[in-house]
Each structure stands twice: as structure tokens, then as C-alpha cells.
N, CA, C and O atoms as a GROMACS GRO file, in nm:
protein
  620
    1MET      N    1   0.085  -0.117   0.000
    1MET     CA    2   0.000   0.000   0.000
    1MET      C    3   0.089   0.124   0.000
    1MET      O    4   0.187   0.130   0.075
    2ARG      N    5   0.056   0.220  -0.083
    2ARG     CA    6   0.141   0.336  -0.099
    2ARG      C    7   0.110   0.448  -0.002
    2ARG      O    8   0.185   0.546   0.006
    3ASN      N    9   0.002   0.437   0.072
    3ASN     CA   10  -0.038   0.549   0.156
    3ASN      C   11   0.052   0.565   0.278
    3ASN      O   12   0.108   0.468   0.330
    4TRP      N   13   0.063   0.687   0.320
    4TRP     CA   14   0.137   0.722   0.441
    4TRP      C   15   0.035   0.770   0.541
    4TRP      O   16  -0.025   0.876   0.522
    5ILE      N   17   0.014   0.694   0.644
    5ILE     CA   18  -0.083   0.732   0.745
    5ILE      C   19  -0.008   0.793   0.862
    5ILE      O   20   0.086   0.733   0.915
    6ILE      N   21  -0.050   0.911   0.901
    6ILE     CA   22   0.008   0.972   1.019
    6ILE      C   23  -0.051   0.897   1.137
    6ILE      O   24  -0.165   0.922   1.176
    7GLY      N   25   0.025   0.805   1.192
    7GLY     CA   26  -0.023   0.719   1.298
    7GLY      C   27  -0.014   0.782   1.433
    7GLY      O   28   0.016   0.716   1.532
    8ILE      N   29  -0.040   0.907   1.438
    8ILE     CA   30  -0.039   0.980   1.564
    8ILE      C   31  -0.169   1.057   1.573
    8ILE      O   32  -0.225   1.097   1.471
    9ALA      N   33  -0.214   1.076   1.690
    9ALA     CA   34  -0.347   1.135   1.707
    9ALA      C   35  -0.343   1.284   1.720
    9ALA      O   36  -0.239   1.345   1.747
   10ILE      N   37  -0.457   1.341   1.700
   10ILE     CA   38  -0.474   1.482   1.725
   10ILE      C   39  -0.494   1.498   1.875
   10ILE      O   40  -0.571   1.424   1.936
   11ALA      N   41  -0.426   1.593   1.933
   11ALA     CA   42  -0.441   1.618   2.076
   11ALA      C   43  -0.449   1.767   2.100
   11ALA      O   44  -0.400   1.847   2.020
   12ALA      N   45  -0.509   1.805   2.210
   12ALA     CA   46  -0.520   1.947   2.242
   12ALA      C   47  -0.382   2.004   2.261
   12ALA      O   48  -0.292   1.937   2.312
   13GLY      N   49  -0.364   2.127   2.222
   13GLY     CA   50  -0.235   2.191   2.235
   13GLY      C   51  -0.248   2.341   2.237
   13GLY      O   52  -0.355   2.396   2.262
   14VAL      N   53  -0.139   2.406   2.210
   14VAL     CA   54  -0.136   2.550   2.206
   14VAL      C   55  -0.213   2.597   2.083
   14VAL      O   56  -0.196   2.543   1.974
   15TYR      N   57  -0.300   2.697   2.102
   15TYR     CA   58  -0.377   2.746   1.988
   15TYR      C   59  -0.285   2.808   1.887
   15TYR      O   60  -0.186   2.874   1.920
   16GLY      N   61  -0.320   2.786   1.760
   16GLY     CA   62  -0.237   2.828   1.650
   16GLY      C   63  -0.226   2.978   1.636
   16GLY      O   64  -0.306   3.054   1.690
   17CYS      N   65  -0.125   3.017   1.561
   17CYS     CA   66  -0.105   3.159   1.539
   17CYS      C   67  -0.107   3.193   1.390
   17CYS      O   68  -0.071   3.304   1.352
   18ALA      N   69  -0.148   3.099   1.306
   18ALA     CA   70  -0.165   3.131   1.165
   18ALA      C   71  -0.282   3.227   1.152
   18ALA      O   72  -0.382   3.212   1.221
   19ASP      N   73  -0.269   3.326   1.064
   19ASP     CA   74  -0.377   3.422   1.044
   19ASP      C   75  -0.469   3.374   0.934
   19ASP      O   76  -0.424   3.320   0.833
   20ARG      N   77  -0.599   3.395   0.953
   20ARG     CA   78  -0.701   3.360   0.855
   20ARG      C   79  -0.773   3.488   0.810
   20ARG      O   80  -0.783   3.585   0.885
   21ASP      N   81  -0.823   3.486   0.687
   21ASP     CA   82  -0.903   3.598   0.640
   21ASP      C   83  -1.049   3.575   0.678
   21ASP      O   84  -1.081   3.479   0.747
   22GLU      N   85  -1.138   3.663   0.631
   22GLU     CA   86  -1.280   3.654   0.668
   22GLU      C   87  -1.347   3.527   0.616
   22GLU      O   88  -1.452   3.489   0.668
   23THR      N   89  -1.289   3.461   0.514
   23THR     CA   90  -1.344   3.336   0.463
   23THR      C   91  -1.293   3.214   0.540
   23THR      O   92  -1.344   3.104   0.524
   24GLY      N   93  -1.191   3.236   0.624
   24GLY     CA   94  -1.131   3.127   0.699
   24GLY      C   95  -1.004   3.073   0.636
   24GLY      O   96  -0.940   2.984   0.694
   25ALA      N   97  -0.966   3.123   0.519
   25ALA     CA   98  -0.844   3.077   0.453
   25ALA      C   99  -0.721   3.130   0.525
   25ALA      O  100  -0.720   3.242   0.575
   26ILE      N  101  -0.617   3.048   0.530
   26ILE     CA  102  -0.492   3.089   0.592
   26ILE      C  103  -0.425   3.193   0.501
   26ILE      O  104  -0.405   3.169   0.382
   27VAL      N  105  -0.390   3.308   0.558
   27VAL     CA  106  -0.325   3.413   0.480
   27VAL      C  107  -0.181   3.439   0.525
   27VAL      O  108  -0.103   3.495   0.449
   28ASP      N  109  -0.147   3.399   0.646
   28ASP     CA  110  -0.010   3.410   0.696
   28ASP      C  111   0.028   3.280   0.763
   28ASP      O  112  -0.048   3.226   0.844
   29ALA      N  113   0.145   3.228   0.729
   29ALA     CA  114   0.192   3.101   0.784
   29ALA      C  115   0.205   3.109   0.935
   29ALA      O  116   0.234   3.214   0.992
   30GLY      N  117   0.182   2.995   0.998
   30GLY     CA  118   0.196   2.985   1.143
   30GLY      C  119   0.137   2.855   1.192
   30GLY      O  120   0.088   2.774   1.113
   31SER      N  121   0.142   2.836   1.318
   31SER     CA  122   0.094   2.714   1.381
   31SER      C  123  -0.059   2.710   1.382
   31SER      O  124  -0.125   2.811   1.409
   32ILE      N  125  -0.114   2.593   1.350
   32ILE     CA  126  -0.258   2.572   1.358
   32ILE      C  127  -0.284   2.460   1.458
   32ILE      O  128  -0.231   2.350   1.445
   33ASP      N  129  -0.365   2.489   1.557
   33ASP     CA  130  -0.404   2.388   1.655
   33ASP      C  131  -0.467   2.271   1.581
   33ASP      O  132  -0.547   2.292   1.490
   34ALA      N  133  -0.434   2.151   1.619
   34ALA     CA  134  -0.484   2.031   1.551
   34ALA      C  135  -0.636   2.025   1.549
   34ALA      O  136  -0.695   1.972   1.454
   35PHE      N  137  -0.701   2.078   1.653
   35PHE     CA  138  -0.847   2.077   1.658
   35PHE      C  139  -0.910   2.191   1.578
   35PHE      O  140  -1.032   2.199   1.568
   36GLU      N  141  -0.829   2.278   1.523
   36GLU     CA  142  -0.879   2.392   1.446
   36GLU      C  143  -0.858   2.375   1.295
   36GLU      O  144  -0.884   2.467   1.218
   37MET      N  145  -0.812   2.258   1.253
   37MET     CA  146  -0.788   2.235   1.111
   37MET      C  147  -0.921   2.230   1.036
   37MET      O  148  -1.020   2.177   1.087
   38ARG      N  149  -0.921   2.286   0.914
   38ARG     CA  150  -1.042   2.295   0.832
   38ARG      C  151  -1.015   2.242   0.692
   38ARG      O  152  -0.900   2.239   0.647
   39VAL      N  153  -1.120   2.201   0.625
   39VAL     CA  154  -1.108   2.163   0.485
   39VAL      C  155  -1.053   2.283   0.409
   39VAL      O  156  -1.100   2.395   0.426
   40GLY      N  157  -0.953   2.257   0.326
   40GLY     CA  158  -0.889   2.363   0.249
   40GLY      C  159  -0.763   2.417   0.313
   40GLY      O  160  -0.689   2.492   0.249
   41ASP      N  161  -0.735   2.381   0.440
   41ASP     CA  162  -0.611   2.424   0.503
   41ASP      C  163  -0.494   2.352   0.439
   41ASP      O  164  -0.501   2.232   0.412
   42CYS      N  165  -0.386   2.425   0.417
   42CYS     CA  166  -0.263   2.366   0.367
   42CYS      C  167  -0.159   2.373   0.478
   42CYS      O  168  -0.158   2.467   0.556
   43PHE      N  169  -0.072   2.272   0.483
   43PHE     CA  170   0.030   2.270   0.587
   43PHE      C  171   0.151   2.193   0.540
   43PHE      O  172   0.144   2.110   0.450
   44ASP      N  173   0.263   2.222   0.604
   44ASP     CA  174   0.388   2.154   0.573
   44ASP      C  175   0.410   2.039   0.670
   44ASP      O  176   0.352   2.037   0.779
   45ASP      N  177   0.493   1.945   0.629
   45ASP     CA  178   0.530   1.834   0.717
   45ASP      C  179   0.599   1.890   0.840
   45ASP      O  180   0.654   2.001   0.840
   46GLY      N  181   0.594   1.812   0.944
   46GLY     CA  182   0.650   1.855   1.071
   46GLY      C  183   0.535   1.902   1.157
   46GLY      O  184   0.453   1.984   1.114
   47SER      N  185   0.527   1.851   1.277
   47SER     CA  186   0.418   1.883   1.368
   47SER      C  187   0.476   1.917   1.503
   47SER      O  188   0.591   1.885   1.533
   48THR      N  189   0.395   1.983   1.585
   48THR     CA  190   0.436   2.015   1.720
   48THR      C  191   0.377   1.910   1.813
   48THR      O  192   0.256   1.887   1.814
   49PHE      N  193   0.463   1.846   1.888
   49PHE     CA  194   0.421   1.740   1.978
   49PHE      C  195   0.433   1.785   2.123
   49PHE      O  196   0.517   1.868   2.156
   50ALA      N  197   0.349   1.730   2.208
   50ALA     CA  198   0.360   1.755   2.351
   50ALA      C  199   0.483   1.682   2.403
   50ALA      O  200   0.528   1.584   2.344
   51ASP      N  201   0.538   1.731   2.513
   51ASP     CA  202   0.655   1.666   2.572
   51ASP      C  203   0.624   1.521   2.605
   51ASP      O  204   0.522   1.491   2.666
   52ASP      N  205   0.713   1.431   2.563
   52ASP     CA  206   0.701   1.287   2.592
   52ASP      C  207   0.567   1.229   2.549
   52ASP      O  208   0.518   1.136   2.613
   53ASN      N  209   0.507   1.282   2.442
   53ASN     CA  210   0.378   1.235   2.396
   53ASN      C  211   0.376   1.241   2.244
   53ASN      O  212   0.404   1.348   2.188
   54PRO      N  213   0.346   1.132   2.175
   54PRO     CA  214   0.351   1.132   2.029
   54PRO      C  215   0.228   1.193   1.961
   54PRO      O  216   0.213   1.180   1.839
   55GLU      N  217   0.143   1.258   2.035
   55GLU     CA  218   0.021   1.313   1.977
   55GLU      C  219   0.048   1.450   1.915
   55GLU      O  220   0.124   1.531   1.970
   56VAL      N  221  -0.014   1.475   1.801
   56VAL     CA  222   0.003   1.603   1.732
   56VAL      C  223  -0.074   1.711   1.805
   56VAL      O  224  -0.193   1.695   1.834
   57ASN      N  225  -0.007   1.821   1.834
   57ASN     CA  226  -0.073   1.937   1.894
   57ASN      C  227  -0.109   2.040   1.789
   57ASN      O  228  -0.214   2.104   1.797
   58SER      N  229  -0.020   2.057   1.691
   58SER     CA  230  -0.044   2.157   1.589
   58SER      C  231   0.034   2.121   1.463
   58SER      O  232   0.123   2.035   1.465
   59VAL      N  233   0.000   2.188   1.355
   59VAL     CA  234   0.070   2.170   1.227
   59VAL      C  235   0.115   2.306   1.178
   59VAL      O  236   0.067   2.410   1.223
   60ALA      N  237   0.208   2.304   1.083
   60ALA     CA  238   0.264   2.426   1.026
   60ALA      C  239   0.177   2.475   0.912
   60ALA      O  240   0.201   2.441   0.796
   61GLY      N  241   0.075   2.555   0.943
   61GLY     CA  242  -0.017   2.606   0.843
   61GLY      C  243   0.050   2.705   0.750
   61GLY      O  244   0.139   2.780   0.790
   62ILE      N  245   0.007   2.704   0.625
   62ILE     CA  246   0.066   2.790   0.522
   62ILE      C  247  -0.041   2.823   0.419
   62ILE      O  248  -0.126   2.738   0.390
   63PRO      N  249  -0.040   2.943   0.362
   63PRO     CA  250  -0.137   2.972   0.256
   63PRO      C  251  -0.121   2.873   0.141
   63PRO      O  252  -0.009   2.839   0.103
   64CYS      N  253  -0.231   2.826   0.087
   64CYS     CA  254  -0.226   2.727  -0.021
   64CYS      C  255  -0.160   2.782  -0.148
   64CYS      O  256  -0.115   2.705  -0.233
   65SER      N  257  -0.154   2.913  -0.161
   65SER     CA  258  -0.088   2.973  -0.277
   65SER      C  259   0.064   2.955  -0.272
   65SER      O  260   0.132   2.967  -0.374
   66ASN      N  261   0.117   2.926  -0.153
   66ASN     CA  262   0.260   2.898  -0.137
   66ASN      C  263   0.284   2.748  -0.154
   66ASN      O  264   0.194   2.668  -0.127
   67PRO      N  265   0.403   2.708  -0.197
   67PRO     CA  266   0.433   2.564  -0.202
   67PRO      C  267   0.414   2.502  -0.063
   67PRO      O  268   0.458   2.558   0.038
   68HIS      N  269   0.347   2.387  -0.060
   68HIS     CA  270   0.316   2.321   0.067
   68HIS      C  271   0.316   2.170   0.047
   68HIS      O  272   0.314   2.120  -0.065
   69ASP      N  273   0.319   2.097   0.159
   69ASP     CA  274   0.325   1.951   0.156
   69ASP      C  275   0.189   1.883   0.153
   69ASP      O  276   0.173   1.779   0.090
   70ASN      N  277   0.090   1.941   0.220
   70ASN     CA  278  -0.040   1.874   0.241
   70ASN      C  279  -0.155   1.972   0.231
   70ASN      O  280  -0.140   2.092   0.256
   71GLU      N  281  -0.273   1.918   0.195
   71GLU     CA  282  -0.396   1.996   0.197
   71GLU      C  283  -0.506   1.913   0.262
   71GLU      O  284  -0.528   1.797   0.224
   72VAL      N  285  -0.575   1.971   0.358
   72VAL     CA  286  -0.687   1.905   0.425
   72VAL      C  287  -0.806   1.902   0.330
   72VAL      O  288  -0.846   2.004   0.276
   73TYR      N  289  -0.863   1.781   0.311
   73TYR     CA  290  -0.980   1.770   0.223
   73TYR      C  291  -1.104   1.716   0.293
   73TYR      O  292  -1.212   1.716   0.234
   74ALA      N  293  -1.092   1.671   0.415
   74ALA     CA  294  -1.209   1.625   0.490
   74ALA      C  295  -1.178   1.628   0.639
   74ALA      O  296  -1.065   1.600   0.681
   75VAL      N  297  -1.278   1.662   0.717
   75VAL     CA  298  -1.271   1.656   0.863
   75VAL      C  299  -1.405   1.601   0.910
   75VAL      O  300  -1.510   1.654   0.872
   76PHE      N  301  -1.402   1.496   0.990
   76PHE     CA  302  -1.526   1.433   1.036
   76PHE      C  303  -1.501   1.361   1.167
   76PHE      O  304  -1.386   1.338   1.206
   77ASP      N  305  -1.608   1.326   1.234
   77ASP     CA  306  -1.599   1.249   1.359
   77ASP      C  307  -1.619   1.101   1.330
   77ASP      O  308  -1.700   1.063   1.246
   78VAL      N  309  -1.543   1.018   1.402
   78VAL     CA  310  -1.557   0.873   1.394
   78VAL      C  311  -1.691   0.835   1.455
   78VAL      O  312  -1.730   0.887   1.560
   79ASN      N  313  -1.762   0.745   1.388
   79ASN     CA  314  -1.890   0.699   1.438
   79ASN      C  315  -1.870   0.559   1.497
   79ASN      O  316  -1.892   0.458   1.430
   80ALA      N  317  -1.829   0.555   1.623
   80ALA     CA  318  -1.807   0.428   1.692
   80ALA      C  319  -1.845   0.447   1.839
   80ALA      O  320  -1.822   0.553   1.896
   81ALA      N  321  -1.901   0.343   1.897
   81ALA     CA  322  -1.944   0.350   2.037
   81ALA      C  323  -1.826   0.346   2.134
   81ALA      O  324  -1.831   0.404   2.242
   82SER      N  325  -1.719   0.278   2.093
   82SER     CA  326  -1.599   0.269   2.177
   82SER      C  327  -1.476   0.272   2.088
   82SER      O  328  -1.485   0.254   1.967
   83PHE      N  329  -1.360   0.296   2.150
   83PHE     CA  330  -1.237   0.305   2.073
   83PHE      C  331  -1.207   0.169   2.010
   83PHE      O  332  -1.206   0.067   2.079
   84PRO      N  333  -1.181   0.166   1.880
   84PRO     CA  334  -1.154   0.040   1.811
   84PRO      C  335  -1.024  -0.026   1.859
   84PRO      O  336  -0.928   0.043   1.894
   85ASP      N  337  -1.022  -0.157   1.861
   85ASP     CA  338  -0.906  -0.233   1.905
   85ASP      C  339  -0.796  -0.238   1.799
   85ASP      O  340  -0.822  -0.223   1.680
   86GLY      N  341  -0.673  -0.258   1.845
   86GLY     CA  342  -0.558  -0.278   1.756
   86GLY      C  343  -0.540  -0.165   1.656
   86GLY      O  344  -0.545  -0.048   1.692
   87ASP      N  345  -0.520  -0.203   1.530
   87ASP     CA  346  -0.499  -0.107   1.422
   87ASP      C  347  -0.629  -0.064   1.355
   87ASP      O  348  -0.627   0.001   1.251
   88GLU      N  349  -0.742  -0.099   1.416
   88GLU     CA  350  -0.871  -0.070   1.354
   88GLU      C  351  -0.897   0.080   1.337
   88GLU      O  352  -0.959   0.120   1.238
   89MET      N  353  -0.851   0.163   1.431
   89MET     CA  354  -0.872   0.308   1.418
   89MET      C  355  -0.800   0.360   1.293
   89MET      O  356  -0.856   0.437   1.216
   90ALA      N  357  -0.676   0.318   1.273
   90ALA     CA  358  -0.600   0.361   1.155
   90ALA      C  359  -0.669   0.314   1.027
   90ALA      O  360  -0.680   0.390   0.930
   91ARG      N  361  -0.716   0.191   1.027
   91ARG     CA  362  -0.784   0.137   0.908
   91ARG      C  363  -0.914   0.212   0.881
   91ARG      O  364  -0.943   0.249   0.767
   92MET      N  365  -0.993   0.235   0.986
   92MET     CA  366  -1.119   0.307   0.971
   92MET      C  367  -1.095   0.449   0.919
   92MET      O  368  -1.166   0.495   0.829
   93ALA      N  369  -0.996   0.516   0.974
   93ALA     CA  370  -0.966   0.653   0.932
   93ALA      C  371  -0.926   0.655   0.784
   93ALA      O  372  -0.976   0.737   0.707
   94PHE      N  373  -0.837   0.565   0.746
   94PHE     CA  374  -0.791   0.562   0.607
   94PHE      C  375  -0.906   0.530   0.511
   94PHE      O  376  -0.923   0.598   0.410
   95GLU      N  377  -0.984   0.428   0.542
   95GLU     CA  378  -1.094   0.390   0.453
   95GLU      C  379  -1.198   0.501   0.441
   95GLU      O  380  -1.251   0.526   0.333
   96SER      N  381  -1.227   0.568   0.552
   96SER     CA  382  -1.323   0.680   0.549
   96SER      C  383  -1.267   0.797   0.468
   96SER      O  384  -1.341   0.864   0.396
   97CYS      N  385  -1.138   0.822   0.481
   97CYS     CA  386  -1.074   0.928   0.401
   97CYS      C  387  -1.073   0.890   0.254
   97CYS      O  388  -1.097   0.975   0.167
   98LYS      N  389  -1.047   0.765   0.226
   98LYS     CA  390  -1.045   0.718   0.087
   98LYS      C  391  -1.182   0.737   0.022
   98LYS      O  392  -1.190   0.774  -0.096
   99GLU      N  393  -1.289   0.712   0.097
   99GLU     CA  394  -1.426   0.731   0.045
   99GLU      C  395  -1.453   0.876   0.006
   99GLU      O  396  -1.534   0.902  -0.082
  100ARG      N  397  -1.385   0.970   0.071
  100ARG     CA  398  -1.407   1.112   0.047
  100ARG      C  399  -1.309   1.171  -0.055
  100ARG      O  400  -1.324   1.287  -0.095
  101PHE      N  401  -1.211   1.094  -0.097
  101PHE     CA  402  -1.102   1.139  -0.183
  101PHE      C  403  -1.149   1.188  -0.320
  101PHE      O  404  -1.121   1.302  -0.358
  102THR      N  405  -1.222   1.105  -0.394
  102THR     CA  406  -1.260   1.135  -0.532
  102THR      C  407  -1.344   1.262  -0.542
  102THR      O  408  -1.324   1.342  -0.633
  103SER      N  409  -1.436   1.281  -0.448
  103SER     CA  410  -1.523   1.399  -0.457
  103SER      C  411  -1.445   1.529  -0.438
  103SER      O  412  -1.488   1.634  -0.487
  104PHE      N  413  -1.333   1.525  -0.368
  104PHE     CA  414  -1.253   1.646  -0.350
  104PHE      C  415  -1.151   1.662  -0.462
  104PHE      O  416  -1.140   1.770  -0.522
  105VAL      N  417  -1.077   1.558  -0.491
  105VAL     CA  418  -0.967   1.565  -0.588
  105VAL      C  419  -1.017   1.564  -0.732
  105VAL      O  420  -0.959   1.629  -0.819
  106GLY      N  421  -1.126   1.492  -0.758
  106GLY     CA  422  -1.178   1.482  -0.894
  106GLY      C  423  -1.120   1.366  -0.972
  106GLY      O  424  -1.133   1.360  -1.094
  107LYS      N  425  -1.056   1.275  -0.902
  107LYS     CA  426  -0.998   1.155  -0.962
  107LYS      C  427  -0.997   1.047  -0.855
  107LYS      O  428  -0.983   1.077  -0.737
  108ASP      N  429  -1.012   0.921  -0.898
  108ASP     CA  430  -1.014   0.814  -0.798
  108ASP      C  431  -0.874   0.794  -0.738
  108ASP      O  432  -0.772   0.820  -0.802
  109TYR      N  433  -0.871   0.747  -0.615
  109TYR     CA  434  -0.748   0.729  -0.539
  109TYR      C  435  -0.646   0.641  -0.612
  109TYR      O  436  -0.528   0.674  -0.617
  110GLU      N  437  -0.692   0.530  -0.668
  110GLU     CA  438  -0.602   0.433  -0.729
  110GLU      C  439  -0.524   0.488  -0.848
  110GLU      O  440  -0.411   0.445  -0.873
  111SER      N  441  -0.580   0.583  -0.921
  111SER     CA  442  -0.511   0.638  -1.039
  111SER      C  443  -0.455   0.778  -1.014
  111SER      O  444  -0.404   0.841  -1.107
  112SER      N  445  -0.465   0.827  -0.894
  112SER     CA  446  -0.420   0.962  -0.861
  112SER      C  447  -0.269   0.966  -0.832
  112SER      O  448  -0.209   0.867  -0.791
  113ALA      N  449  -0.210   1.082  -0.854
  113ALA     CA  450  -0.070   1.108  -0.818
  113ALA      C  451  -0.061   1.156  -0.674
  113ALA      O  452   0.047   1.189  -0.625
  114LEU      N  453  -0.176   1.161  -0.606
  114LEU     CA  454  -0.181   1.206  -0.468
  114LEU      C  455  -0.205   1.088  -0.375
  114LEU      O  456  -0.260   0.985  -0.415
  115ASP      N  457  -0.163   1.105  -0.252
  115ASP     CA  458  -0.185   1.002  -0.152
  115ASP      C  459  -0.254   1.064  -0.032
  115ASP      O  460  -0.274   1.185  -0.026
  116ILE      N  461  -0.289   0.980   0.064
  116ILE     CA  462  -0.368   1.020   0.179
  116ILE      C  463  -0.286   1.013   0.307
  116ILE      O  464  -0.217   0.915   0.334
  117ALA      N  465  -0.294   1.120   0.385
  117ALA     CA  466  -0.240   1.122   0.521
  117ALA      C  467  -0.358   1.141   0.615
  117ALA      O  468  -0.450   1.218   0.585
  118THR      N  469  -0.357   1.071   0.726
  118THR     CA  470  -0.467   1.083   0.822
  118THR      C  471  -0.415   1.121   0.960
  118THR      O  472  -0.307   1.079   1.002
  119LEU      N  473  -0.493   1.200   1.029
  119LEU     CA  474  -0.473   1.228   1.171
  119LEU      C  475  -0.598   1.176   1.240
  119LEU      O  476  -0.709   1.203   1.195
  120TYR      N  477  -0.581   1.101   1.347
  120TYR     CA  478  -0.696   1.039   1.412
  120TYR      C  479  -0.672   1.023   1.562
  120TYR      O  480  -0.557   1.032   1.607
  121PRO      N  481  -0.777   1.000   1.640
  121PRO     CA  482  -0.762   0.991   1.786
  121PRO      C  483  -0.680   0.872   1.832
  121PRO      O  484  -0.674   0.768   1.765
  122THR      N  485  -0.616   0.889   1.945
  122THR     CA  486  -0.555   0.776   2.017
  122THR      C  487  -0.655   0.732   2.123
  122THR      O  488  -0.756   0.799   2.147
  123ARG      N  489  -0.627   0.621   2.184
  123ARG     CA  490  -0.713   0.575   2.294
  123ARG      C  491  -0.719   0.681   2.405
  123ARG      O  492  -0.825   0.707   2.461
  124ASP      N  493  -0.603   0.742   2.437
  124ASP     CA  494  -0.600   0.843   2.544
  124ASP      C  495  -0.683   0.965   2.507
  124ASP      O  496  -0.762   1.013   2.589
  125SER      N  497  -0.666   1.018   2.385
  125SER     CA  498  -0.742   1.138   2.348
  125SER      C  499  -0.892   1.105   2.337
  125SER      O  500  -0.976   1.190   2.367
  126TRP      N  501  -0.923   0.984   2.295
  126TRP     CA  502  -1.062   0.938   2.288
  126TRP      C  503  -1.126   0.939   2.426
  126TRP      O  504  -1.236   0.992   2.445
  127ASN      N  505  -1.055   0.880   2.523
  127ASN     CA  506  -1.109   0.866   2.659
  127ASN      C  507  -1.101   0.994   2.741
  127ASN      O  508  -1.194   1.025   2.815
  128GLU      N  509  -0.991   1.068   2.729
  128GLU     CA  510  -0.969   1.183   2.815
  128GLU      C  511  -1.023   1.314   2.759
  128GLU      O  512  -1.056   1.405   2.835
  129GLN      N  513  -1.033   1.325   2.626
  129GLN     CA  514  -1.075   1.451   2.565
  129GLN      C  515  -1.199   1.437   2.477
  129GLN      O  516  -1.240   1.531   2.410
  130ASN      N  517  -1.257   1.317   2.479
  130ASN     CA  518  -1.373   1.289   2.394
  130ASN      C  519  -1.342   1.319   2.247
  130ASN      O  520  -1.428   1.364   2.172
  131ASP      N  521  -1.218   1.293   2.208
  131ASP     CA  522  -1.170   1.318   2.072
  131ASP      C  523  -1.225   1.212   1.977
  131ASP      O  524  -1.203   1.093   1.998
  132ARG      N  525  -1.296   1.255   1.875
  132ARG     CA  526  -1.352   1.165   1.774
  132ARG      C  527  -1.313   1.209   1.633
  132ARG      O  528  -1.354   1.147   1.535
  133GLU      N  529  -1.234   1.316   1.622
  133GLU     CA  530  -1.208   1.380   1.494
  133GLU      C  531  -1.099   1.313   1.411
  133GLU      O  532  -0.991   1.278   1.461
  134VAL      N  533  -1.130   1.296   1.283
  134VAL     CA  534  -1.034   1.248   1.185
  134VAL      C  535  -1.012   1.361   1.085
  134VAL      O  536  -1.108   1.425   1.040
  135VAL      N  537  -0.887   1.386   1.050
  135VAL     CA  538  -0.850   1.484   0.948
  135VAL      C  539  -0.786   1.408   0.833
  135VAL      O  540  -0.693   1.331   0.853
  136CYS      N  541  -0.837   1.431   0.712
  136CYS     CA  542  -0.783   1.370   0.591
  136CYS      C  543  -0.709   1.477   0.512
  136CYS      O  544  -0.762   1.586   0.490
  137ALA      N  545  -0.588   1.445   0.469
  137ALA     CA  546  -0.510   1.538   0.388
  137ALA      C  547  -0.451   1.463   0.270
  137ALA      O  548  -0.427   1.342   0.276
  138VAL      N  549  -0.427   1.536   0.162
  138VAL     CA  550  -0.360   1.479   0.045
  138VAL      C  551  -0.220   1.536   0.036
  138VAL      O  552  -0.192   1.647   0.082
  139TYR      N  553  -0.133   1.457  -0.025
  139TYR     CA  554   0.004   1.500  -0.054
  139TYR      C  555   0.049   1.432  -0.181
  139TYR      O  556  -0.008   1.330  -0.221
  140ASP      N  557   0.151   1.486  -0.244
  140ASP     CA  558   0.205   1.429  -0.367
  140ASP      C  559   0.284   1.303  -0.334
  140ASP      O  560   0.372   1.304  -0.249
  141VAL      N  561   0.250   1.194  -0.403
  141VAL     CA  562   0.314   1.064  -0.374
  141VAL      C  563   0.465   1.069  -0.402
  141VAL      O  564   0.540   0.991  -0.343
  142ALA      N  565   0.510   1.158  -0.491
  142ALA     CA  566   0.652   1.172  -0.522
  142ALA      C  567   0.719   1.274  -0.430
  142ALA      O  568   0.835   1.310  -0.451
  143ALA      N  569   0.647   1.322  -0.329
  143ALA     CA  570   0.697   1.417  -0.230
  143ALA      C  571   0.727   1.554  -0.289
  143ALA      O  572   0.803   1.631  -0.230
  144ALA      N  573   0.667   1.587  -0.403
  144ALA     CA  574   0.680   1.721  -0.459
  144ALA      C  575   0.588   1.815  -0.383
  144ALA      O  576   0.485   1.773  -0.330
  145LYS      N  577   0.626   1.941  -0.377
  145LYS     CA  578   0.540   2.041  -0.312
  145LYS      C  579   0.417   2.066  -0.399
  145LYS      O  580   0.426   2.064  -0.522
  146LEU      N  581   0.305   2.090  -0.336
  146LEU     CA  582   0.182   2.129  -0.404
  146LEU      C  583   0.176   2.282  -0.404
  146LEU      O  584   0.226   2.346  -0.312
  147THR      N  585   0.116   2.340  -0.506
  147THR     CA  586   0.093   2.484  -0.509
  147THR      C  587  -0.051   2.506  -0.551
  147THR      O  588  -0.096   2.454  -0.653
  148GLY      N  589  -0.122   2.585  -0.472
  148GLY     CA  590  -0.264   2.603  -0.495
  148GLY      C  591  -0.340   2.483  -0.442
  148GLY      O  592  -0.281   2.385  -0.398
  149SER      N  593  -0.471   2.492  -0.446
  149SER     CA  594  -0.554   2.383  -0.400
  149SER      C  595  -0.559   2.271  -0.504
  149SER      O  596  -0.553   2.297  -0.625
  150VAL      N  597  -0.569   2.148  -0.457
  150VAL     CA  598  -0.585   2.034  -0.548
  150VAL      C  599  -0.733   2.002  -0.570
  150VAL      O  600  -0.766   1.910  -0.645
  151LYS      N  601  -0.821   2.078  -0.507
  151LYS     CA  602  -0.964   2.052  -0.519
  151LYS      C  603  -1.007   2.056  -0.666
  151LYS      O  604  -0.990   2.157  -0.734
  152GLY      N  605  -1.062   1.945  -0.713
  152GLY     CA  606  -1.113   1.934  -0.849
  152GLY      C  607  -1.008   1.932  -0.958
  152GLY      O  608  -1.042   1.942  -1.076
  153GLN      N  609  -0.882   1.919  -0.922
  153GLN     CA  610  -0.773   1.924  -1.020
  153GLN      C  611  -0.746   1.790  -1.089
  153GLN      O  612  -0.671   1.786  -1.186
  154ALA      N  613  -0.806   1.682  -1.041
  154ALA     CA  614  -0.793   1.548  -1.101
  154ALA      C  615  -0.648   1.507  -1.117
  154ALA      O  616  -0.608   1.452  -1.220
  155LEU      N  617  -0.569   1.534  -1.015
  155LEU     CA  618  -0.426   1.496  -1.017
  155LEU      C  619  -0.408   1.349  -0.983
  155LEU      O  620  -0.295   1.300  -0.980
   0.00000   0.00000   0.00000
């Protein structure tokens, strides 16, 4: 499988300092709190982690007009009564993101030059923070920077 799944969860952290315009688009680069990510947000690789904790607190937000590594294309809550066992959360997040891929990108996942990165809850964030949020992002499978939104570009 070619996908790269961010196997770390979203966790509460320091609120971001990226500036947004009146539409909500990022206009100045800066940190975005993991719980504040929106569809259409672009960000670079590298995340801010809590001390001694592998959970993502924030990402490096950047205007989509600038070269960037990733673009958020879906944000949704997991529909499960309890935290899934083993690797089931990662599988559920990826499959749910894959279902949403074509409608955003304009091309099916299997023939696309883009791949899927996911951010999803850990057992701790699920239990302690009632975290149910999954963030789906696309990135270039050849690790090239994206410029502009990939929405509807059929890449």
C-alpha cells in the first residue's frame, strides 16, 4: 500500500497563530491547533508534539498559494461507540478518508498522483478529551510540493 498514514493522534495543544481571512483561509503562515484544522487548510510536514507524547498538537499552516506539503480535504468524527481495538482506528480513518477522496480531488485514489495522510484519535485522546475527529489530507506521492488547492484538479 502506498499510503502514508500519520499514525499519531490529534491532541489538544497551544492554539495556532496562523492568520485567517474573513473566509477562513490561511493568509499568513503559522501554527494551527490540531483541533482547528479545516477543509482547504494547507500545511507543511512537521508537527508540534507535547513533551514525551507522540500526539500532534499543531501543524505548520501555510497559505495554499505557497508551495506546501499537504492539503486538508475532509474533517469528520468517527462513528463508533468505543475506541476500536488494535490497528482498527488507523484502518477506519484511512478507509473513510479514501471514500471522500474522489469527490474532492476529482480523480479516484487508485489512479491519482496524490496520496492520503490521516490524523486520528488515540485511545487516550478518545477517553480523556472525547476526541472523535479524523482529518484527511492529500500530498504528492513523489513528495513534490503542491501549489494552490488540489480541489477538483484530477491529479
